[in-house]
Amino acid sequence: MDLTFPVNSANELVYLIRQLVLTGSDGKNFTKTDLVPNAKPEVLGKIYMKILQIIFGYRLEHFYMMPMKIDLQYPNIYEGFLPIGVLLTHMEQFMPVCQVYDFVLSDLLNPRAKRTNFCLSGILNFVVFRDRRREAYFAWTSNYRSSLENVQPVQKSNEEIEMKKLSTVPPEQQAEFNVLSSEINVRKQILKQKYRAEDIALLEMFAQKRAEFAAKTKRLNELKLAVANMKEEHEIMRSRIVESPGARKNKTENMKATVHKLKLESQEANEKCEYYRDRVAFRTMCLSEIQSYNKKFQVLEATMEKKSKIPAEIGRAH
């Protein structure tokens, strides 16, 4: 069989296990006699569990728990065999990674010295390889992060230089730039004066209309209150006096005329209210048009700025 890893001696295995696997009192108590001439199954089981914890991050209680995917009618029967069964399942999955493809149950329950030496050599060879690759990966990650930290200031500096170049006007284009800037400022002042005057006039008109609307509303409320009071007085007087049919008819006609007059005034107030509402809607439309003109002015200003940059770009291209 062609091997891809060296087979270590018992002394080398003891040294590597103490350095890489067992720590503390477990490492101090581990000796060569645990491997040769007869390997101890309980010591090997502890070593294999520790290796699986290091490689895959298993907790110790994981080896004493029944897997969820296994459904047994009487699980308590298997409690004594459960740690060995779980350990064997994981070792059969792990050992092919270490180039050992024939790990069986007897390697746990009845280990032989030569066979155990072979299995542990493959495992420790993988552990050493894994640790070296982790160190190389962490070193590469650290270098990558430091490189990113160094690149960011350089990129920022380059962006600042590019922005400075773009914002700087060449001397041969300074005169044209000044002319365009002055024209933009003049147009800006004209537009501001024009729309400012219109806006002030509209605001004054709206304020006046609001005052008139408030007065009409107040008058309407007073009329409604007067009608209510007249109705109350009518009911009171009606209960106190007995009028002749002719007088009552005349009074009724007068009251109808008064009510009709009040209705006309109320209708007139409502019409004026609708008129003022239309005026307010007109003001809102005017304000939206003013904002539209402002946006068009901003677009015009951006176009003038682009126009001022075109000669600079042409000069750099030549």
Short mmCIF file of C-alpha atoms in Angstrom, two decimals:
data_model
loop_
_atom_site.label_atom_id
_atom_site.label_comp_id
_atom_site.label_asym_id
_atom_site.label_seq_id
_atom_site.Cartn_x
_atom_site.Cartn_y
_atom_site.Cartn_z
CA MET A 1 0.00 0.00 0.00
CA ASP A 2 1.42 3.41 -0.96
CA LEU A 3 1.43 5.80 2.01
CA THR A 4 1.17 9.57 1.78
CA PHE A 5 2.35 10.18 5.36
CA PRO A 6 5.28 8.97 7.49
CA VAL A 7 4.67 6.27 10.10
CA ASN A 8 6.03 7.62 13.38
CA SER A 9 7.63 5.65 16.18
CA ALA A 10 5.96 5.27 19.58
CA ASN A 11 8.18 7.96 21.14
CA GLU A 12 7.36 10.39 18.34
CA LEU A 13 3.65 9.67 18.73
CA VAL A 14 3.80 10.31 22.48
CA TYR A 15 5.58 13.64 21.88
CA LEU A 16 3.14 14.77 19.15
CA ILE A 17 0.04 13.76 21.14
CA ARG A 18 1.27 15.70 24.16
CA GLN A 19 1.96 18.74 21.99
CA LEU A 20 -1.12 18.71 19.76
CA VAL A 21 -3.91 16.72 21.41
CA LEU A 22 -3.74 16.07 25.15
CA THR A 23 -3.05 18.97 27.51
CA GLY A 24 -2.69 19.41 31.25
CA SER A 25 -2.78 16.31 33.46
CA ASP A 26 -3.99 14.09 30.59
CA GLY A 27 -0.84 14.88 28.62
CA LYS A 28 1.45 14.31 31.60
CA ASN A 29 -0.16 10.96 32.42
CA PHE A 30 0.05 9.75 28.80
CA THR A 31 3.10 7.51 28.29
CA LYS A 32 4.55 5.12 25.78
CA THR A 33 3.08 2.14 27.65
CA ASP A 34 -0.41 3.34 26.64
CA LEU A 35 0.50 2.45 23.04
CA VAL A 36 3.00 -0.40 23.17
CA PRO A 37 3.24 -3.30 23.50
CA ASN A 38 -0.56 -3.36 23.87
CA ALA A 39 -2.61 -0.25 23.16
CA LYS A 40 -5.21 0.63 25.78
CA PRO A 41 -8.72 1.05 24.33
CA GLU A 42 -9.86 3.62 26.93
CA VAL A 43 -6.81 5.82 26.28
CA LEU A 44 -7.25 5.57 22.51
CA GLY A 45 -10.95 6.43 22.84
CA LYS A 46 -10.06 9.56 24.81
CA ILE A 47 -7.45 10.55 22.18
CA TYR A 48 -9.88 10.03 19.30
CA MET A 49 -12.62 12.03 21.05
CA LYS A 50 -10.18 14.87 21.76
CA ILE A 51 -9.05 14.93 18.11
CA LEU A 52 -12.66 15.08 16.87
CA GLN A 53 -13.34 17.93 19.30
CA ILE A 54 -10.32 19.85 17.96
CA ILE A 55 -11.10 19.26 14.28
CA PHE A 56 -14.90 19.50 14.21
CA GLY A 57 -15.68 21.40 17.41
CA TYR A 58 -17.77 18.61 18.99
CA ARG A 59 -18.58 18.89 22.68
CA LEU A 60 -17.86 15.97 25.01
CA GLU A 61 -21.56 15.31 25.71
CA HIS A 62 -22.10 14.90 21.96
CA PHE A 63 -20.58 11.39 22.15
CA TYR A 64 -23.11 10.32 24.80
CA MET A 65 -26.27 11.48 22.99
CA MET A 66 -28.46 9.36 20.73
CA PRO A 67 -28.52 10.84 17.18
CA MET A 68 -31.87 12.42 16.31
CA LYS A 69 -32.10 10.62 12.97
CA ILE A 70 -32.08 7.19 14.69
CA ASP A 71 -35.48 6.02 15.94
CA LEU A 72 -35.20 3.11 18.40
CA GLN A 73 -38.03 1.51 20.32
CA TYR A 74 -35.90 0.86 23.43
CA PRO A 75 -33.00 3.38 23.41
CA ASN A 76 -31.99 2.54 27.00
CA ILE A 77 -30.70 -0.82 25.79
CA TYR A 78 -28.00 0.93 23.76
CA GLU A 79 -26.78 3.37 26.45
CA GLY A 80 -23.68 1.29 27.24
CA PHE A 81 -22.68 0.99 23.58
CA LEU A 82 -23.71 4.52 22.59
CA PRO A 83 -20.33 6.33 23.09
CA ILE A 84 -18.47 3.63 21.13
CA GLY A 85 -21.08 3.66 18.35
CA VAL A 86 -21.04 7.47 17.98
CA LEU A 87 -17.23 7.55 18.10
CA LEU A 88 -16.97 4.78 15.47
CA THR A 89 -19.41 6.61 13.16
CA HIS A 90 -17.41 9.83 13.30
CA MET A 91 -14.04 8.08 12.96
CA GLU A 92 -15.22 6.17 9.87
CA GLN A 93 -16.13 9.53 8.30
CA PHE A 94 -12.93 11.27 9.43
CA MET A 95 -10.22 8.67 8.76
CA PRO A 96 -10.46 8.77 4.91
CA VAL A 97 -9.42 12.42 5.19
CA CYS A 98 -6.25 11.15 6.90
CA GLN A 99 -5.67 8.62 4.07
CA VAL A 100 -6.78 5.68 6.25
CA TYR A 101 -9.67 3.94 4.51
CA ASP A 102 -10.14 0.75 6.55
CA PHE A 103 -10.87 1.95 10.10
CA VAL A 104 -13.12 -0.64 11.82
CA LEU A 105 -14.66 -1.35 15.22
CA SER A 106 -11.74 -3.57 16.31
CA ASP A 107 -9.45 -0.52 16.10
CA LEU A 108 -11.42 0.85 19.06
CA LEU A 109 -12.26 -2.25 21.09
CA ASN A 110 -9.22 -4.45 20.42
CA PRO A 111 -6.44 -2.19 19.08
CA ARG A 112 -3.12 -3.67 17.98
CA ALA A 113 0.13 -1.77 18.46
CA LYS A 114 1.21 -1.65 14.80
CA ARG A 115 -2.28 -0.84 13.56
CA THR A 116 -2.73 1.85 16.20
CA ASN A 117 0.68 3.34 15.27
CA PHE A 118 -0.42 3.52 11.63
CA CYS A 119 -3.80 5.18 12.40
CA LEU A 120 -2.36 7.72 14.84
CA SER A 121 0.44 8.62 12.36
CA GLY A 122 -2.15 9.44 9.69
CA ILE A 123 -4.27 11.48 12.11
CA LEU A 124 -1.35 13.49 13.53
CA ASN A 125 0.01 14.10 10.04
CA PHE A 126 -3.36 15.66 9.11
CA VAL A 127 -3.47 17.68 12.35
CA VAL A 128 0.00 19.12 11.67
CA PHE A 129 -0.96 19.89 8.06
CA ARG A 130 -4.18 21.57 9.26
CA ASP A 131 -2.36 23.74 11.79
CA ARG A 132 0.18 24.90 9.21
CA ARG A 133 -2.53 25.72 6.69
CA ARG A 134 -4.45 27.66 9.36
CA GLU A 135 -1.34 29.66 10.19
CA ALA A 136 -0.78 30.41 6.51
CA TYR A 137 -4.43 31.40 6.08
CA PHE A 138 -4.42 33.71 9.12
CA ALA A 139 -1.15 35.29 7.94
CA TRP A 140 -2.62 35.86 4.48
CA THR A 141 -5.80 37.32 6.01
CA SER A 142 -3.76 39.67 8.19
CA ASN A 143 -1.70 40.81 5.19
CA TYR A 144 -4.85 41.29 3.15
CA ARG A 145 -6.46 43.46 5.82
CA SER A 146 -3.31 45.55 6.25
CA SER A 147 -3.14 45.96 2.46
CA LEU A 148 -6.75 47.16 2.40
CA GLU A 149 -5.99 49.67 5.15
CA ASN A 150 -3.05 50.98 3.11
CA VAL A 151 -5.01 51.09 -0.15
CA GLN A 152 -7.92 53.15 1.21
CA PRO A 153 -5.86 56.30 2.04
CA VAL A 154 -4.15 56.08 -1.37
CA GLN A 155 -7.52 55.81 -3.15
CA LYS A 156 -8.88 58.74 -1.16
CA SER A 157 -5.79 60.81 -2.01
CA ASN A 158 -6.15 59.96 -5.72
CA GLU A 159 -9.83 60.94 -5.65
CA GLU A 160 -8.96 64.28 -4.02
CA ILE A 161 -6.30 64.93 -6.68
CA GLU A 162 -8.75 64.08 -9.49
CA MET A 163 -11.43 66.34 -7.97
CA LYS A 164 -8.90 69.15 -7.65
CA LYS A 165 -7.90 68.73 -11.31
CA LEU A 166 -11.53 68.74 -12.43
CA SER A 167 -12.38 71.82 -10.36
CA THR A 168 -9.32 73.79 -11.51
CA VAL A 169 -9.80 75.99 -14.59
CA PRO A 170 -6.81 76.10 -16.98
CA PRO A 171 -5.29 79.59 -17.46
CA GLU A 172 -6.11 79.64 -21.18
CA GLN A 173 -9.81 79.05 -20.37
CA GLN A 174 -10.04 81.38 -17.39
CA ALA A 175 -11.38 84.31 -19.45
CA GLU A 176 -14.15 82.26 -21.02
CA PHE A 177 -15.01 80.77 -17.64
CA ASN A 178 -15.31 84.23 -16.09
CA VAL A 179 -17.61 85.38 -18.90
CA LEU A 180 -19.87 82.36 -18.51
CA SER A 181 -19.92 82.75 -14.72
CA SER A 182 -20.92 86.40 -14.97
CA GLU A 183 -23.70 85.54 -17.45
CA ILE A 184 -25.01 82.84 -15.14
CA ASN A 185 -25.01 85.23 -12.18
CA VAL A 186 -26.84 87.89 -14.19
CA ARG A 187 -29.50 85.42 -15.31
CA LYS A 188 -29.84 84.15 -11.78
CA GLN A 189 -30.44 87.66 -10.44
CA ILE A 190 -33.01 88.39 -13.14
CA LEU A 191 -34.93 85.21 -12.43
CA LYS A 192 -34.82 85.81 -8.68
CA GLN A 193 -36.12 89.38 -9.01
CA LYS A 194 -38.88 88.38 -11.41
CA TYR A 195 -40.22 85.45 -9.46
CA ARG A 196 -39.70 87.16 -6.13
CA ALA A 197 -41.94 90.07 -7.13
CA GLU A 198 -44.63 87.74 -8.44
CA ASP A 199 -44.45 85.61 -5.32
CA ILE A 200 -44.82 88.64 -3.04
CA ALA A 201 -47.84 89.86 -5.02
CA LEU A 202 -49.48 86.46 -4.84
CA LEU A 203 -48.84 86.18 -1.12
CA GLU A 204 -50.38 89.59 -0.50
CA MET A 205 -53.43 88.70 -2.58
CA PHE A 206 -53.84 85.38 -0.76
CA ALA A 207 -53.55 87.09 2.61
CA GLN A 208 -56.26 89.58 1.61
CA LYS A 209 -58.53 86.81 0.34
CA ARG A 210 -58.03 84.84 3.54
CA ALA A 211 -59.05 87.89 5.59
CA GLU A 212 -62.16 88.39 3.46
CA PHE A 213 -63.01 84.72 3.68
CA ALA A 214 -62.64 84.79 7.48
CA ALA A 215 -64.94 87.87 7.68
CA LYS A 216 -67.58 86.22 5.48
CA THR A 217 -67.39 83.04 7.53
CA LYS A 218 -67.84 85.03 10.71
CA ARG A 219 -70.82 86.85 9.24
CA LEU A 220 -72.35 83.53 8.15
CA ASN A 221 -71.98 82.09 11.64
CA GLU A 222 -73.61 85.19 13.11
CA LEU A 223 -76.54 84.82 10.72
CA LYS A 224 -76.95 81.17 11.59
CA LEU A 225 -76.93 82.09 15.29
CA ALA A 226 -79.52 84.83 14.68
CA VAL A 227 -81.80 82.37 12.83
CA ALA A 228 -81.52 79.90 15.71
CA ASN A 229 -82.33 82.61 18.23
CA MET A 230 -85.33 83.76 16.19
CA LYS A 231 -86.65 80.23 16.06
CA GLU A 232 -86.38 79.94 19.81
CA GLU A 233 -88.14 83.28 20.33
CA HIS A 234 -90.84 82.24 17.89
CA GLU A 235 -91.54 79.09 19.84
CA ILE A 236 -91.60 80.97 23.15
CA MET A 237 -93.93 83.68 21.88
CA ARG A 238 -96.14 81.15 20.21
CA SER A 239 -96.68 79.37 23.49
CA ARG A 240 -97.48 82.61 25.39
CA ILE A 241 -99.87 84.51 23.15
CA VAL A 242 -102.84 83.77 20.98
CA GLU A 243 -102.76 85.70 17.74
CA SER A 244 -105.47 86.34 15.23
CA PRO A 245 -105.24 84.37 11.99
CA GLY A 246 -104.50 87.51 9.97
CA ALA A 247 -101.72 88.77 12.26
CA ARG A 248 -100.20 85.30 12.44
CA LYS A 249 -100.27 85.04 8.68
CA ASN A 250 -98.52 88.42 8.29
CA LYS A 251 -95.92 87.49 10.85
CA THR A 252 -95.36 84.18 9.16
CA GLU A 253 -94.89 85.88 5.82
CA ASN A 254 -92.38 88.29 7.37
CA MET A 255 -90.47 85.44 8.94
CA LYS A 256 -90.45 83.54 5.62
CA ALA A 257 -89.07 86.66 3.92
CA THR A 258 -86.39 86.97 6.61
CA VAL A 259 -85.46 83.30 6.29
CA HIS A 260 -85.32 83.61 2.49
CA LYS A 261 -83.05 86.63 2.85
CA LEU A 262 -80.80 84.73 5.22
CA LYS A 263 -80.67 81.81 2.79
CA LEU A 264 -79.64 84.14 -0.01
CA GLU A 265 -76.91 85.65 2.12
CA SER A 266 -75.74 82.15 3.12
CA GLN A 267 -75.69 81.09 -0.54
CA GLU A 268 -73.72 84.20 -1.45
CA ALA A 269 -71.23 83.47 1.34
CA ASN A 270 -70.85 79.88 0.09
CA GLU A 271 -70.23 81.07 -3.46
CA LYS A 272 -67.56 83.48 -2.24
CA CYS A 273 -66.03 80.66 -0.20
CA GLU A 274 -65.80 78.51 -3.35
CA TYR A 275 -64.28 81.47 -5.18
CA TYR A 276 -61.60 81.90 -2.52
CA ARG A 277 -60.89 78.19 -2.60
CA ASP A 278 -60.32 78.42 -6.34
CA ARG A 279 -57.92 81.30 -5.73
CA VAL A 280 -56.00 79.25 -3.18
CA ALA A 281 -55.76 76.38 -5.68
CA PHE A 282 -54.52 78.88 -8.26
CA ARG A 283 -51.81 80.02 -5.87
CA THR A 284 -50.72 76.41 -5.32
CA MET A 285 -50.47 75.93 -9.09
CA CYS A 286 -48.44 79.15 -9.39
CA LEU A 287 -46.06 77.97 -6.69
CA SER A 288 -45.54 74.64 -8.50
CA GLU A 289 -44.77 76.51 -11.72
CA ILE A 290 -42.26 78.68 -9.84
CA GLN A 291 -40.57 75.54 -8.50
CA SER A 292 -40.52 74.14 -12.04
CA TYR A 293 -38.79 77.31 -13.28
CA ASN A 294 -36.26 76.99 -10.45
CA LYS A 295 -35.51 73.38 -11.46
CA LYS A 296 -35.08 74.47 -15.08
CA PHE A 297 -32.68 77.15 -13.91
CA GLN A 298 -30.65 74.55 -11.98
CA VAL A 299 -30.52 72.36 -15.09
CA LEU A 300 -29.34 75.40 -17.10
CA GLU A 301 -26.67 76.10 -14.53
CA ALA A 302 -25.47 72.45 -14.59
CA THR A 303 -25.34 72.61 -18.40
CA MET A 304 -23.21 75.76 -18.27
CA GLU A 305 -20.83 74.05 -15.83
CA LYS A 306 -20.51 71.03 -18.14
CA LYS A 307 -19.88 73.40 -21.04
CA SER A 308 -17.09 75.06 -19.08
CA LYS A 309 -15.44 71.63 -18.46
CA ILE A 310 -15.53 70.50 -22.10
CA PRO A 311 -12.55 72.68 -23.26
CA ALA A 312 -10.51 71.37 -20.33
CA GLU A 313 -11.22 67.75 -21.27
CA ILE A 314 -10.41 68.48 -24.93
CA GLY A 315 -7.14 70.08 -23.84
CA ARG A 316 -6.18 67.03 -21.77
CA ALA A 317 -7.09 64.71 -24.63
CA HIS A 318 -4.67 66.61 -26.97
#
